[in-house]
Amino acid sequence: SKSVQAVRHSVQLSTLPPEPVIPSKQPLRVELIGGKRYSWCTCGWSRKQPFCDGSHKSRAQGLSPLRFVPQEDATVWLCGCKHTNNPPYCDGTHKQDFIVQNPASKLKC
Ligand code: FES
């Protein structure tokens, strides 16, 4: 419909960074190696979740990965919903309604 097209048009013209998509409604368990550089995907489009594969450059311009270096080896839960307030770690935000009730059509995997 026209109204939907108008909304999409205004979003594309916005100068705000794009909203991340939700690749997973659950955190991802990852074994990190101390001293290694990691890039956590913030846009949600990467096919190498929870890590960046460069997809933000074409799918989510304005967003960039969160780079971090763990001090020691650790098994952690990294956020898969991309809405944590403590990135890159899961903080339980995925249990909130706006994630739980997000349409499955927006999920990537
Ligand atoms: S997976 Fe995002 S807050 Fe838990």
CSV table of C-alpha atoms and ligand atoms in Angstrom, one decimal:
chain,number,residue,atom,x,y,z
A,1,SER,CA,0.0,0.0,0.0
A,2,LYS,CA,1.0,3.6,-0.3
A,3,SER,CA,1.3,4.2,3.4
A,4,VAL,CA,3.8,1.3,3.8
A,5,GLN,CA,5.9,2.7,1.0
A,6,ALA,CA,5.9,6.1,2.6
A,7,VAL,CA,7.1,4.7,5.9
A,8,ARG,CA,9.9,2.7,4.2
A,9,HIS,CA,10.9,5.8,2.3
A,10,SER,CA,11.2,8.0,5.4
A,11,VAL,CA,13.3,5.3,7.2
A,12,GLN,CA,15.7,5.2,4.3
A,13,LEU,CA,16.1,9.0,4.4
A,14,SER,CA,16.8,9.0,8.1
A,15,THR,CA,20.2,9.9,9.3
A,16,LEU,CA,19.9,7.7,12.4
A,17,PRO,CA,21.8,4.4,12.3
A,18,PRO,CA,19.6,1.5,11.2
A,19,GLU,CA,18.0,-0.7,13.8
A,20,PRO,CA,19.6,-4.1,14.2
A,21,VAL,CA,17.7,-7.2,13.0
A,22,ILE,CA,17.3,-10.1,15.4
A,23,PRO,CA,19.3,-13.1,14.3
A,24,SER,CA,18.5,-15.1,17.5
A,25,LYS,CA,16.1,-14.7,20.4
A,26,GLN,CA,18.6,-16.6,22.6
A,27,PRO,CA,22.2,-15.9,23.6
A,28,LEU,CA,25.0,-17.9,22.0
A,29,ARG,CA,27.5,-19.9,24.1
A,30,VAL,CA,31.0,-19.2,22.9
A,31,GLU,CA,34.4,-20.3,24.2
A,32,LEU,CA,36.7,-17.2,24.0
A,33,ILE,CA,40.4,-17.3,23.9
A,34,GLY,CA,42.2,-14.8,26.1
A,35,GLY,CA,44.1,-12.1,24.2
A,36,LYS,CA,42.4,-12.8,20.9
A,37,ARG,CA,40.5,-10.0,19.1
A,38,TYR,CA,36.8,-10.6,18.4
A,39,SER,CA,34.2,-8.5,16.5
A,40,TRP,CA,30.7,-9.0,17.8
A,41,CYS,CA,28.0,-8.3,15.2
A,42,THR,CA,25.8,-5.4,16.2
A,43,CYS,CA,23.6,-5.2,13.1
A,44,GLY,CA,22.3,-8.8,13.1
A,45,TRP,CA,22.9,-9.5,9.4
A,46,SER,CA,26.1,-11.5,9.8
A,47,ARG,CA,25.9,-15.2,8.8
A,48,LYS,CA,28.7,-16.0,11.3
A,49,GLN,CA,26.7,-15.1,14.5
A,50,PRO,CA,27.5,-13.9,17.0
A,51,PHE,CA,30.5,-12.5,15.1
A,52,CYS,CA,30.8,-9.9,12.3
A,53,ASP,CA,31.2,-11.1,8.7
A,54,GLY,CA,31.2,-7.6,7.2
A,55,SER,CA,27.5,-7.6,6.3
A,56,HIS,CA,27.0,-4.3,8.0
A,57,LYS,CA,28.8,-2.6,5.1
A,58,SER,CA,26.0,-3.4,2.7
A,59,ARG,CA,23.0,-4.2,5.0
A,60,ALA,CA,23.4,-1.7,7.8
A,61,GLN,CA,25.5,1.3,7.0
A,62,GLY,CA,26.1,3.4,10.1
A,63,LEU,CA,26.5,0.3,12.4
A,64,SER,CA,29.8,-1.3,13.1
A,65,PRO,CA,31.0,-4.3,15.0
A,66,LEU,CA,31.9,-4.2,18.6
A,67,ARG,CA,35.6,-5.1,18.9
A,68,PHE,CA,36.8,-6.7,22.2
A,69,VAL,CA,39.7,-8.7,23.6
A,70,PRO,CA,39.0,-11.0,26.5
A,71,GLN,CA,41.8,-11.0,29.1
A,72,GLU,CA,41.6,-14.8,29.6
A,73,ASP,CA,40.0,-17.9,28.2
A,74,ALA,CA,36.4,-17.9,29.1
A,75,THR,CA,33.1,-19.5,28.2
A,76,VAL,CA,30.5,-16.8,27.8
A,77,TRP,CA,27.0,-16.2,26.6
A,78,LEU,CA,27.1,-13.5,23.9
A,79,CYS,CA,23.9,-11.7,23.0
A,80,GLY,CA,22.1,-13.0,19.9
A,81,CYS,CA,19.1,-10.6,19.9
A,82,LYS,CA,21.4,-7.5,19.5
A,83,HIS,CA,19.4,-5.5,22.0
A,84,THR,CA,21.5,-6.2,25.2
A,85,ASN,CA,22.4,-3.2,27.3
A,86,ASN,CA,25.7,-4.8,28.1
A,87,PRO,CA,27.2,-5.7,24.7
A,88,PRO,CA,28.6,-8.1,23.7
A,89,TYR,CA,27.1,-10.1,26.6
A,90,CYS,CA,23.6,-11.3,27.1
A,91,ASP,CA,21.9,-9.4,29.9
A,92,GLY,CA,18.4,-11.1,29.7
A,93,THR,CA,16.9,-8.4,27.4
A,94,HIS,CA,15.9,-11.2,25.0
A,95,LYS,CA,13.2,-12.3,27.5
A,96,GLN,CA,11.4,-9.0,27.1
A,97,ASP,CA,8.2,-8.8,25.0
A,98,PHE,CA,9.6,-6.7,22.2
A,99,ILE,CA,12.0,-9.5,21.5
A,100,VAL,CA,9.9,-12.5,22.3
A,101,GLN,CA,6.9,-11.2,20.2
A,102,ASN,CA,9.1,-10.0,17.4
A,103,PRO,CA,7.7,-11.6,14.1
A,104,ALA,CA,9.6,-14.7,13.1
A,105,SER,CA,9.8,-13.3,9.6
A,106,LYS,CA,12.5,-10.9,10.9
A,107,LEU,CA,14.6,-13.7,12.2
A,108,LYS,CA,17.6,-14.6,10.1
A,109,CYS,CA,18.3,-18.1,11.6
B,1,FES,S1,20.3,-12.7,23.7
B,1,FES,FE1,20.3,-10.5,23.7
B,1,FES,S2,20.1,-10.0,25.8
B,1,FES,FE2,20.1,-12.2,25.8
